[in-house]
mmCIF file of C-alpha atoms in Angstrom:
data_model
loop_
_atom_site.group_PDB
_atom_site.id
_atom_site.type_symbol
_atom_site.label_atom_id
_atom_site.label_comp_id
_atom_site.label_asym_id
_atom_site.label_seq_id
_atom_site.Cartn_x
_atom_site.Cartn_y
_atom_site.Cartn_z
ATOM 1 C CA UNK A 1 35.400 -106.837 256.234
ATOM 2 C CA UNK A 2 32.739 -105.057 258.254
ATOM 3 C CA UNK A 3 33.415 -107.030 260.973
ATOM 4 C CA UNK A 4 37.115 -107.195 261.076
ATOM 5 C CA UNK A 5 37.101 -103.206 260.699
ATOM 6 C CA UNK A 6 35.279 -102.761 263.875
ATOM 7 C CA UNK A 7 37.304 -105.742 265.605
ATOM 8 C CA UNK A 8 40.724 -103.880 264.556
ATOM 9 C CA UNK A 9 39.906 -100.590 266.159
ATOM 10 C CA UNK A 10 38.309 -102.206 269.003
ATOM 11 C CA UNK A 11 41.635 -103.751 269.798
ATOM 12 C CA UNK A 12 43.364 -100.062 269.187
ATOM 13 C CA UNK A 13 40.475 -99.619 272.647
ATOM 14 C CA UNK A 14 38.283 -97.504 270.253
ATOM 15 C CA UNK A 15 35.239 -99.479 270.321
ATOM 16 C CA UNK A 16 32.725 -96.228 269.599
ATOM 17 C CA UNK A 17 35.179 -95.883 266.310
ATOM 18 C CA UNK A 18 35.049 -99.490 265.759
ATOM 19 C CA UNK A 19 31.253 -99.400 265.483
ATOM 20 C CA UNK A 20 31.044 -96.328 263.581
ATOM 21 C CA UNK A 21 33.789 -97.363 261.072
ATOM 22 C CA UNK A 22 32.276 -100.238 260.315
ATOM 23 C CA UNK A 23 28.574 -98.743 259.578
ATOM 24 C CA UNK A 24 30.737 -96.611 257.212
ATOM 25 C CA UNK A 25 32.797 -99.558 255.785
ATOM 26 C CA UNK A 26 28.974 -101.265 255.411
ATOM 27 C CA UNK A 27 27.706 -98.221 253.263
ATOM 28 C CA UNK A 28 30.830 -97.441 251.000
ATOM 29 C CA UNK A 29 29.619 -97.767 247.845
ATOM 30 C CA UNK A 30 32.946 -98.930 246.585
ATOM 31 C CA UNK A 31 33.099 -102.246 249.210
ATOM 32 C CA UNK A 32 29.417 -102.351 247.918
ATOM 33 C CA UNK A 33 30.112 -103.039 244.755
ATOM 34 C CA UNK A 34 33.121 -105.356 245.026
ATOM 35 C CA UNK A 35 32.382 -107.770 247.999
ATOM 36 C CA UNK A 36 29.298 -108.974 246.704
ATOM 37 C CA UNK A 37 30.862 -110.315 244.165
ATOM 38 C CA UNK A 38 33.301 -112.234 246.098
ATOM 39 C CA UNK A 39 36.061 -111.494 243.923
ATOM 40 C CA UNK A 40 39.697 -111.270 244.804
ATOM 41 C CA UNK A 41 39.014 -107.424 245.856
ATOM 42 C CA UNK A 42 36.698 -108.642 248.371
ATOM 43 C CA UNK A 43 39.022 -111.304 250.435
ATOM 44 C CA UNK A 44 42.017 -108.617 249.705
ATOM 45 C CA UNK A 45 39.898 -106.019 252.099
ATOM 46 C CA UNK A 46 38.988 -109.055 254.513
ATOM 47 C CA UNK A 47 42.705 -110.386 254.678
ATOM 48 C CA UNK A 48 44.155 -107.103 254.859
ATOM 49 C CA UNK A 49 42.103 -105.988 257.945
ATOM 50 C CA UNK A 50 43.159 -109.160 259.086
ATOM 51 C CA UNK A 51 47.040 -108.941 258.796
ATOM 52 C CA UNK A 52 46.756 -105.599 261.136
ATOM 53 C CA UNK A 53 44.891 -107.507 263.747
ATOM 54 C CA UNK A 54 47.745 -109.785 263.636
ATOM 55 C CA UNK A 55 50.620 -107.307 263.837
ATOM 56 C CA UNK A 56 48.967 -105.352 266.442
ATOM 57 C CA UNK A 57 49.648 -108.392 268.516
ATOM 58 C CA UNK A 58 52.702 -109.224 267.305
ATOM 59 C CA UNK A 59 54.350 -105.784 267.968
ATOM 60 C CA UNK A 60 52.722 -106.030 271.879
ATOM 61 C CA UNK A 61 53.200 -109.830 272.666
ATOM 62 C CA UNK A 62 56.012 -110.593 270.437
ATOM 63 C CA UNK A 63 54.736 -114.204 269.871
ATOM 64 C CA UNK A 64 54.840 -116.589 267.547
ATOM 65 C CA UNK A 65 51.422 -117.255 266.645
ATOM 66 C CA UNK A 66 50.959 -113.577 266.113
ATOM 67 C CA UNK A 67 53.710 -113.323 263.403
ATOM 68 C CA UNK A 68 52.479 -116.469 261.819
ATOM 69 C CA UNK A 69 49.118 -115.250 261.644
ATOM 70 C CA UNK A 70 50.609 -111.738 260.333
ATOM 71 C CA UNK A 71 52.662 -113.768 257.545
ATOM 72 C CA UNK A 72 49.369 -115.904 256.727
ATOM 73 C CA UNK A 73 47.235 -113.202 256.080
ATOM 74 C CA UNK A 74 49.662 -111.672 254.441
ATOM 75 C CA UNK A 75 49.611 -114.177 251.724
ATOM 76 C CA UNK A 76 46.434 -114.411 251.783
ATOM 77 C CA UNK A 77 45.779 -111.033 250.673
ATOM 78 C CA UNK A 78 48.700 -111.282 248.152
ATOM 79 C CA UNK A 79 47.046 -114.291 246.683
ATOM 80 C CA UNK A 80 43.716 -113.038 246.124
ATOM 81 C CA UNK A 81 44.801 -110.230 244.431
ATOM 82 C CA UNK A 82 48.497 -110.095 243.452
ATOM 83 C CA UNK A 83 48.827 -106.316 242.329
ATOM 84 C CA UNK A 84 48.898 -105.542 246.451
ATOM 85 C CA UNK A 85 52.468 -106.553 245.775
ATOM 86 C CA UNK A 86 53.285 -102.982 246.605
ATOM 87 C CA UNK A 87 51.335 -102.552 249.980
ATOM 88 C CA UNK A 88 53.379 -105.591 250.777
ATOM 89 C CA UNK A 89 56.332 -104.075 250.671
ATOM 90 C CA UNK A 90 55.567 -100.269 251.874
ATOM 91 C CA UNK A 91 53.915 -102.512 254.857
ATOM 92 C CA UNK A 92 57.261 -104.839 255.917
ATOM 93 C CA UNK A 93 59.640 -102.027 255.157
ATOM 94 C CA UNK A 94 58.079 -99.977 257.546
ATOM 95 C CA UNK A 95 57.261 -102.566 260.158
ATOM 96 C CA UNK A 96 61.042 -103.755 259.935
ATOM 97 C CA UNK A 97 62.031 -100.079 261.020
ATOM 98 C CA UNK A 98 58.996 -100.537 263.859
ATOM 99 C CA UNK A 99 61.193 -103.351 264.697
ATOM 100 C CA UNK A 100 64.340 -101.773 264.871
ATOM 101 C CA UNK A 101 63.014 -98.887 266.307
ATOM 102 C CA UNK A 102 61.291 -100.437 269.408
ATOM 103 C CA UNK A 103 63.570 -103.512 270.198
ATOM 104 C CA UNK A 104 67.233 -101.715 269.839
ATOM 105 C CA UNK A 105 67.695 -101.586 273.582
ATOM 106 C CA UNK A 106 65.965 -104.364 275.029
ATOM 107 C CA UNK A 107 68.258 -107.064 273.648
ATOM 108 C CA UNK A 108 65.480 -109.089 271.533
ATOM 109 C CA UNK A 109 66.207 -107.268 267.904
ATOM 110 C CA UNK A 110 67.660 -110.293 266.932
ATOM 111 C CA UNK A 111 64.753 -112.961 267.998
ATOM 112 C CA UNK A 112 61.810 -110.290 266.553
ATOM 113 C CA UNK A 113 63.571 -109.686 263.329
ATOM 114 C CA UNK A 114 63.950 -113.730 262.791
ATOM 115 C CA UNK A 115 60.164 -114.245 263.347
ATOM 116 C CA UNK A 116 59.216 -111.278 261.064
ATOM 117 C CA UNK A 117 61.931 -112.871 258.615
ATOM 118 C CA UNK A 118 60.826 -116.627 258.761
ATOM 119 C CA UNK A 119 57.198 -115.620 258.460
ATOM 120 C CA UNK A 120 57.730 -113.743 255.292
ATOM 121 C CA UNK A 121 60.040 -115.943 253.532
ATOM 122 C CA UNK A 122 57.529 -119.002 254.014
ATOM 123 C CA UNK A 123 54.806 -116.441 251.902
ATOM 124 C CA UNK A 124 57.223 -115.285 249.716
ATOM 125 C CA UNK A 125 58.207 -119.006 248.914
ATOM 126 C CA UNK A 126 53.909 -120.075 248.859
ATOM 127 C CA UNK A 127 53.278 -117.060 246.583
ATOM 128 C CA UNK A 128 56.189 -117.660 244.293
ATOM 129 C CA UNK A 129 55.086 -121.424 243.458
ATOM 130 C CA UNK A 130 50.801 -120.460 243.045
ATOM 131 C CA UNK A 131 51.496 -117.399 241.314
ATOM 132 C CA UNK A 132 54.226 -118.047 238.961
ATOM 133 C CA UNK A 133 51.971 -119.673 236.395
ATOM 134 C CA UNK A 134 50.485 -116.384 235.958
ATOM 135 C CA UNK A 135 53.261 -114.381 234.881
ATOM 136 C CA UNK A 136 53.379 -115.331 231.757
ATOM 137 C CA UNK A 137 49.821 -114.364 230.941
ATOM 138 C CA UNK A 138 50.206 -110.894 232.549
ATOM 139 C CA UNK A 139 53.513 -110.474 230.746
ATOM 140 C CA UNK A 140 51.334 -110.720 228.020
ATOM 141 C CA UNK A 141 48.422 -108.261 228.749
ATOM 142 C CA UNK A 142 51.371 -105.441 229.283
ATOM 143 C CA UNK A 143 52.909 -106.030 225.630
ATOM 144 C CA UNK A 144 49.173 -106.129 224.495
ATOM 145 C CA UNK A 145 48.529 -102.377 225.418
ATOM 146 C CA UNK A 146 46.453 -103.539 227.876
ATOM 147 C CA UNK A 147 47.462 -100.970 230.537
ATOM 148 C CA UNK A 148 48.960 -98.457 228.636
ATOM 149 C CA UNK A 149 48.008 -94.879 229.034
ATOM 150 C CA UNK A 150 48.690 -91.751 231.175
ATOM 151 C CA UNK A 151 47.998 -90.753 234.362
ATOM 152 C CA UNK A 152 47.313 -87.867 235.028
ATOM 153 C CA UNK A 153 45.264 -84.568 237.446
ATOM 154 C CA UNK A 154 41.890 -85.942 236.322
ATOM 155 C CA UNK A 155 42.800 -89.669 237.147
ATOM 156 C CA UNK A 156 44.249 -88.731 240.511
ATOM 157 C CA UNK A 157 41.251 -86.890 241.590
ATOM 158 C CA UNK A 158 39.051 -89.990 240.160
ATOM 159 C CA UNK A 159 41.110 -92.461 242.437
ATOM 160 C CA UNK A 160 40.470 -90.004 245.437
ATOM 161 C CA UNK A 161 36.298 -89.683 245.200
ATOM 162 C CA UNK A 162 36.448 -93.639 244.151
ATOM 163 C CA UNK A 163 38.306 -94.374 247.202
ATOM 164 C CA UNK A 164 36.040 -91.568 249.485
ATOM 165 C CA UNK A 165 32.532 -92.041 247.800
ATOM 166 C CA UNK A 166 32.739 -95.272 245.662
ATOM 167 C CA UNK A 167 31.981 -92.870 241.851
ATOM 168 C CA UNK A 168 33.957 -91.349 239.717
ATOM 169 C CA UNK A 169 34.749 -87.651 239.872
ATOM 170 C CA UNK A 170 32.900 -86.395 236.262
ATOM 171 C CA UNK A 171 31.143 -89.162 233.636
ATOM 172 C CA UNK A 172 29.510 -88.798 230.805
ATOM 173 C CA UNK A 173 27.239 -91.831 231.324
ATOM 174 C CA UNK A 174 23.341 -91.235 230.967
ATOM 175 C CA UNK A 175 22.213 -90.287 234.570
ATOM 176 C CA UNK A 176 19.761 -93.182 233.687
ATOM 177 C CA UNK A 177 22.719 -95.634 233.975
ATOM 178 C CA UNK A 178 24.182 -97.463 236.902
ATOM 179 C CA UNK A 179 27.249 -94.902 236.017
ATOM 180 C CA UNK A 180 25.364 -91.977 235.542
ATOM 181 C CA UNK A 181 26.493 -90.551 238.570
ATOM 182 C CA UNK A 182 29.449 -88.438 239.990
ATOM 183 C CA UNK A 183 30.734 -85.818 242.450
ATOM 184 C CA UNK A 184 29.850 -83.142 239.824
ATOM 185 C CA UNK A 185 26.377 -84.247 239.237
ATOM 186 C CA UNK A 186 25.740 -84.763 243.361
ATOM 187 C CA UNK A 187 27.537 -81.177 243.771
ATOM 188 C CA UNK A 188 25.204 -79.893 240.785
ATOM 189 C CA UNK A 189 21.893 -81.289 242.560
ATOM 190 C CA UNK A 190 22.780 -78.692 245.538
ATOM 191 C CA UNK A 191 21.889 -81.367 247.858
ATOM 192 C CA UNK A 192 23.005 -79.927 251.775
ATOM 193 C CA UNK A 193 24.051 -83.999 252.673
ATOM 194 C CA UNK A 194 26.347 -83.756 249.327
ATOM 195 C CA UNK A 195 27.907 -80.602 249.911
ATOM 196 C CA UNK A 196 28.370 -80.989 253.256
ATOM 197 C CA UNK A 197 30.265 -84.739 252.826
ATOM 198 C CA UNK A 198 32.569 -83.270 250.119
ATOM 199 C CA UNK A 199 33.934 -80.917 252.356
ATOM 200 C CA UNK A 200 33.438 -83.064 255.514
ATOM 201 C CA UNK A 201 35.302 -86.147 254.133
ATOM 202 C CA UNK A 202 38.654 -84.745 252.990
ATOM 203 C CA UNK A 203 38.586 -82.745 256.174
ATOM 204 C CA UNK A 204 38.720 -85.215 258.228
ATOM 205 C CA UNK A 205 41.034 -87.771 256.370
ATOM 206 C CA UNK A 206 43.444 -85.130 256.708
ATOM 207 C CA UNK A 207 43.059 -84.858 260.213
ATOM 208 C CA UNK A 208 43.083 -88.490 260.632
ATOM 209 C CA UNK A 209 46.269 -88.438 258.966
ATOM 210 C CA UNK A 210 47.972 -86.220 261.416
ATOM 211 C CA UNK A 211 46.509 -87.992 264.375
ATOM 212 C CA UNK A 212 47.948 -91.621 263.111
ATOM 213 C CA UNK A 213 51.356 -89.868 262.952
ATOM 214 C CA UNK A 214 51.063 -88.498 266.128
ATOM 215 C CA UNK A 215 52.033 -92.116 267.856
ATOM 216 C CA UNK A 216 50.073 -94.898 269.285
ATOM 217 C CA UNK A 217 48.608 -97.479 268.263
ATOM 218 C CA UNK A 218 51.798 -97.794 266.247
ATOM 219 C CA UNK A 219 49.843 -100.354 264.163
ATOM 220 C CA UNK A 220 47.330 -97.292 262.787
ATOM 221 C CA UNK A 221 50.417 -95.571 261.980
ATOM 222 C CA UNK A 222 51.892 -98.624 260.134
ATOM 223 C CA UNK A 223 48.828 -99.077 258.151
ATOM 224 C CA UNK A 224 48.228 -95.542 257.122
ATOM 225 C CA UNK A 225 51.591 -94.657 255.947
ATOM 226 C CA UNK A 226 51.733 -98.179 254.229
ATOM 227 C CA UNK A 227 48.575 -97.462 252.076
ATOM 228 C CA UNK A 228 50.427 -94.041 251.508
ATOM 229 C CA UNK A 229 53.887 -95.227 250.017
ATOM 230 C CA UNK A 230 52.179 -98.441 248.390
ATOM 231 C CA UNK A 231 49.297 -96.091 246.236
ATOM 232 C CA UNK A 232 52.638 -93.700 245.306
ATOM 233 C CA UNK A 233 55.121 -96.415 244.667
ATOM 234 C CA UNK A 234 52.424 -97.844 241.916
ATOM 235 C CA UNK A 235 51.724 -94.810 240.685
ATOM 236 C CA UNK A 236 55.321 -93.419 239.861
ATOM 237 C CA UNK A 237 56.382 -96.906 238.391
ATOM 238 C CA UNK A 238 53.429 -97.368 236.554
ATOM 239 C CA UNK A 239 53.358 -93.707 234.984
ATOM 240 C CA UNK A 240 57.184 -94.250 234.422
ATOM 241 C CA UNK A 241 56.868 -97.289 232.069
ATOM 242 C CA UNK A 242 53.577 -95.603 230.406
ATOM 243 C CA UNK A 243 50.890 -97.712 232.048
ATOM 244 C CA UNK A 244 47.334 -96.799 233.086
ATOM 245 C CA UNK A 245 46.369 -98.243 236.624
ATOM 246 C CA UNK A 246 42.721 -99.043 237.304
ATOM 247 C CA UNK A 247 41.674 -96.789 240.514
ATOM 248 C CA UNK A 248 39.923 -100.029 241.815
ATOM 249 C CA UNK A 249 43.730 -101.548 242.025
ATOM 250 C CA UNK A 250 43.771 -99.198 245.687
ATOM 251 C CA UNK A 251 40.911 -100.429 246.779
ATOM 252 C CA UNK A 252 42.792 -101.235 250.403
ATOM 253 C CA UNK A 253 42.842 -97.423 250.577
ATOM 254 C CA UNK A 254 38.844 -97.442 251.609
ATOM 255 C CA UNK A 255 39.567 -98.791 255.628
ATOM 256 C CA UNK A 256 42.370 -96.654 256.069
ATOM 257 C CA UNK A 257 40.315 -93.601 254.899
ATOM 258 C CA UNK A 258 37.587 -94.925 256.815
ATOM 259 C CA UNK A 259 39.453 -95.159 260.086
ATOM 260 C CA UNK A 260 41.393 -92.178 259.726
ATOM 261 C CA UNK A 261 37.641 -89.895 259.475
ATOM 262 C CA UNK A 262 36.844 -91.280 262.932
ATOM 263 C CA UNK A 263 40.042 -90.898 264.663
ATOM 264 C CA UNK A 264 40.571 -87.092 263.066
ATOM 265 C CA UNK A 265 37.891 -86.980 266.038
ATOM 266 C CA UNK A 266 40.222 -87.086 268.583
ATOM 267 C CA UNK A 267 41.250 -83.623 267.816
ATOM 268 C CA UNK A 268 37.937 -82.782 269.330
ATOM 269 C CA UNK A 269 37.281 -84.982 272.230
ATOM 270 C CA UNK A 270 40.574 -84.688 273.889
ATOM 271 C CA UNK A 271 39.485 -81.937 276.085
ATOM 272 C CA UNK A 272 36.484 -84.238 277.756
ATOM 273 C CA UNK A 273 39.060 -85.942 279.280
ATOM 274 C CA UNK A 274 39.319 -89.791 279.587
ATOM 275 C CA UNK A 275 35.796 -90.601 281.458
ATOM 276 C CA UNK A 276 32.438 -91.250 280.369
ATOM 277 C CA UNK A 277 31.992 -87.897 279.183
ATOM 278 C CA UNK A 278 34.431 -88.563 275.959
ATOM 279 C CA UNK A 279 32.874 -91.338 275.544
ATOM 280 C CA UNK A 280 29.626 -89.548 275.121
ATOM 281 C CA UNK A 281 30.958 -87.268 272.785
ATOM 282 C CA UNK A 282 32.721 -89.743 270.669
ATOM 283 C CA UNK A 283 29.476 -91.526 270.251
ATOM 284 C CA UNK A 284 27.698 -88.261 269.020
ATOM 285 C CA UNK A 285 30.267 -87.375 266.715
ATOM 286 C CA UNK A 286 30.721 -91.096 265.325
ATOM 287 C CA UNK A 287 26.584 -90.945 264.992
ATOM 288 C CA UNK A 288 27.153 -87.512 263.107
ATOM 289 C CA UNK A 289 29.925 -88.628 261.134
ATOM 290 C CA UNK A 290 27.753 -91.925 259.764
ATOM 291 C CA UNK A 291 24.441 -90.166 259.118
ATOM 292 C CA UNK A 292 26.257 -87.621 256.575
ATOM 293 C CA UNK A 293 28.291 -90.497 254.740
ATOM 294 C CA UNK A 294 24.851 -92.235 254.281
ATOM 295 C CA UNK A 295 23.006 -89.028 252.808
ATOM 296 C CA UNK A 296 26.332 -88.374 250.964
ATOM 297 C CA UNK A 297 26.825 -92.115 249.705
ATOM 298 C CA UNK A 298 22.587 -92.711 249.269
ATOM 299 C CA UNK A 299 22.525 -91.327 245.646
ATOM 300 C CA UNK A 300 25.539 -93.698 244.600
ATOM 301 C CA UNK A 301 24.091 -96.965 246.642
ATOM 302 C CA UNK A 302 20.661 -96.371 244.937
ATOM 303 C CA UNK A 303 22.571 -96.778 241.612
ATOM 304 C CA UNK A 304 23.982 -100.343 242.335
ATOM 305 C CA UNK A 305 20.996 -101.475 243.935
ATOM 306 C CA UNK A 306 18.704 -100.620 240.845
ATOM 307 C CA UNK A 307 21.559 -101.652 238.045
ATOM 308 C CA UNK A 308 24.025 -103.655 239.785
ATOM 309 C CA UNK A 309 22.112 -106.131 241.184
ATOM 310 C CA UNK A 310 19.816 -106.783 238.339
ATOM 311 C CA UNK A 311 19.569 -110.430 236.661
ATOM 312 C CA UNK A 312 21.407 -110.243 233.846
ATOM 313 C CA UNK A 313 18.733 -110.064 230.899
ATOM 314 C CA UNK A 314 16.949 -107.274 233.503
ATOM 315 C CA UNK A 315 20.240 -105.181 233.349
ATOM 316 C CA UNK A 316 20.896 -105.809 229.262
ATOM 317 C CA UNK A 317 16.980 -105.128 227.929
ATOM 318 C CA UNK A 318 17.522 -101.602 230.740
ATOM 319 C CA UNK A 319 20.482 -100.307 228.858
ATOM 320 C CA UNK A 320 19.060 -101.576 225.171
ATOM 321 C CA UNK A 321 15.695 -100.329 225.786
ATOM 322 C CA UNK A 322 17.175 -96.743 226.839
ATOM 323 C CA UNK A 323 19.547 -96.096 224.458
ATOM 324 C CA UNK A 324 18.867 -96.151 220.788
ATOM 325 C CA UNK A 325 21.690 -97.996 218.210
ATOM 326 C CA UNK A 326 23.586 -95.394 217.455
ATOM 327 C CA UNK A 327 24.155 -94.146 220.904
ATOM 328 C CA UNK A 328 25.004 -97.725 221.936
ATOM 329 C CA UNK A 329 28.978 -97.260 221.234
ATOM 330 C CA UNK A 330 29.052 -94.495 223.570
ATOM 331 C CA UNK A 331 27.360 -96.710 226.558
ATOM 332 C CA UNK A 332 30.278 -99.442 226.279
ATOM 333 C CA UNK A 333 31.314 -98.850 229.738
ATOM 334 C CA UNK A 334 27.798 -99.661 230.917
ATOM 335 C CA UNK A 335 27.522 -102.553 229.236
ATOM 336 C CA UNK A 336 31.071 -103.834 230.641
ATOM 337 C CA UNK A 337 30.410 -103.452 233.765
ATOM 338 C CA UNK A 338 27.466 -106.619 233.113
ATOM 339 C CA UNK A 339 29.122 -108.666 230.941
ATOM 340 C CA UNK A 340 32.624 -108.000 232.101
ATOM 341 C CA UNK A 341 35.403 -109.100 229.795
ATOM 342 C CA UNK A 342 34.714 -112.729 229.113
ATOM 343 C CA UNK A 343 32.114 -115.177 229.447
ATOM 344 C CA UNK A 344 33.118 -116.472 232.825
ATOM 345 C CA UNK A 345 32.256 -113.141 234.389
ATOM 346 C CA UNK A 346 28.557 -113.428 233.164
ATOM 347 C CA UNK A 347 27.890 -115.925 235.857
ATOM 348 C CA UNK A 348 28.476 -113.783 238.481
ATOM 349 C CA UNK A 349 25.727 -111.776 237.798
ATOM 350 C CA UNK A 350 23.107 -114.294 237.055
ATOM 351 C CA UNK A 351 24.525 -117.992 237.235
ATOM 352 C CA UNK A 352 21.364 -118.809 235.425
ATOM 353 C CA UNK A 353 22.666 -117.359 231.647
ATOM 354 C CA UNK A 354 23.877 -119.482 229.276
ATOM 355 C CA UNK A 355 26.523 -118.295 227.150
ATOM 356 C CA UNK A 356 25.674 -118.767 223.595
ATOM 357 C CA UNK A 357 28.815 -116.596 222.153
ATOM 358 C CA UNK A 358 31.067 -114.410 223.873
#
């Protein structure tokens, strides 16, 4: 993922970016979390990254190796985690009106549209015969409860800080705990590096924004307003029906958010012109912009290094032997996040546990 971030923005000829967006992408304490665990998060990051490498050559070469690349990535990142469902489709809608958009008057809309076509029918048809077998058991978790609940300001603003800084926005974990940390408690510690990213983050996602709509690389554009419509499409249907999304299910957010911070940049270095003097300046902002995201994202990365990684007895006697019984109830969530919901997930954290009852 690290790689493929820088790779991608090298190819939009922002190599300074690419390099800076990936130290980012290497720190997030989100991607922390999730990659090393190799879960279908992880590959969905990897695979996604992947796909836009792919269709930023397929919209400039037009070839056919580019849109089966773009279609195989595509499934892959469908297959390791099927809720992207919805990035999916925010992501070929809008690349079919690329399509339209671009080839209308060069007499080849009908030979680009069958390539984007063929290659998505063949994953369509692949995903529909691996991932039909599950249906049933998801069917099943929705009539359970298992998603129900509302959505509403506070779990909006959680999403946002996950997807910026990797914590929640307010917890009422221990501040001993791997969870015991959030915006409010980092704002609270009146740390300059904390204060300054929560104002220096948003900032310039916005203005990233606004740049990828201004025009080229049409692929940045693509990807940002896809991650846009996909996170609001799965929000409105899910809060329609009564269902509670987990904030980690827009995880693909965290590389657009990333990207967008360093090109809200070129709001800046526009006026230095094209030569090696905006060049220089890029590099000193893209230095600047990765040495307050690692002061800002330090307290959170500390937390998973201390708790996270732990063997698994390590983490368990940590959370028994600092919290008495009758507290325990309240520290559920901590001890979740070791066991995880079954027995299988135990051996992700220390393959050396044997499960005696789950």
């Amino acid at each position: 993922t690290v790689f493929l971030t820088g790779l991608l923005l090298y190819l939009f000829r922002e190599p300074i970016f690419g390099l800076g967006a990936a130290a980012i992408i290497a720190l997030h304490p989100w991607v922390q979390r999730y990659t090393v665990e190799g879960r279908g998060y992880a590959l969905l990051l990897a695979f996604f990254l992947l796909s836009m490498i792919f269709l930023h050559a397929a919209l400039r070469n037009r070839r056919w190796w580019a849109w089966a690349g773009y279609g195989a990535a595509q499934f892959a990142f469908l297959y390791s985690f099927a809720g992207a469902v919805y990035l999916a489709v925010a992501l070929n809608l809008l690349v079919a009106v690329e399509i339209f958009f671009a080839e209308r008057k060069t007499g080849r809309l009908l030979v680009a549209f069958s390539r984007w076509a063929v290659v998505n029918t063949l994953c369509v048809m692949a995903l529909v015969q691996l991932l039909l077998p599950h249906v049933v058991q998801v069917s099943q978790m929705w009539q359970d409860g298992e998603f129900s609940g509302k959505m509403g300001a506070d779990w909006l603003l959680d999403c946002w800080v996950h997807a910026a800084a990797g914590i929640p926005h307010n917890t009422t974990a221990s501040t001993t705990l791997q969870f015991g940390v959030s915006l409010q408690l980092m704002g609270e510690k009146l740390d300059p590096l904390s204060w300054i990213g929560m104002g220096v983050i948003p900032a310039a996602c916005d203005a990233g924004f606004f740049r990828a709509l201004d025009g080229k690389p049409r692929t940045l554009r693509i990807m940002t307003l896809a991650a846009l419509f996909a996170t609001a499409m799965a929000y409105f249907l899910a809060a329609r029906s009564g269902y509670r999304l987990f904030s980690w299910y827009f995880l693909y957010t965290v590389p657009v958010l990333v990207i967008l911070m360093f090109y809200s940049m070129d709001w800046f270095t526009w006026i230095l012109g094209r030569g090696k003097l905006r060049r220089a300046g890029e590099a000193v902002l893209a230095l600047g912009l990765v040495a307050i995201y690692a002061g800002f994202a330090y307290l959170p990365l500390d937390r998973l290094l201390r708790f996270e990684r732990q063997p698994l007895k390590s983490a368990v006697e940590t959370i028994f032997g600092e919290t008495s019984p009758p507290e325990l109830a309240a520290r559920t969530d901590a001890l979740r996040a070791v066991f995880g919901k079954d027995k299988d997930n135990m051996a992700i954290y220390d393959p050396g546990v044997r499960v005696v009852k789950s």
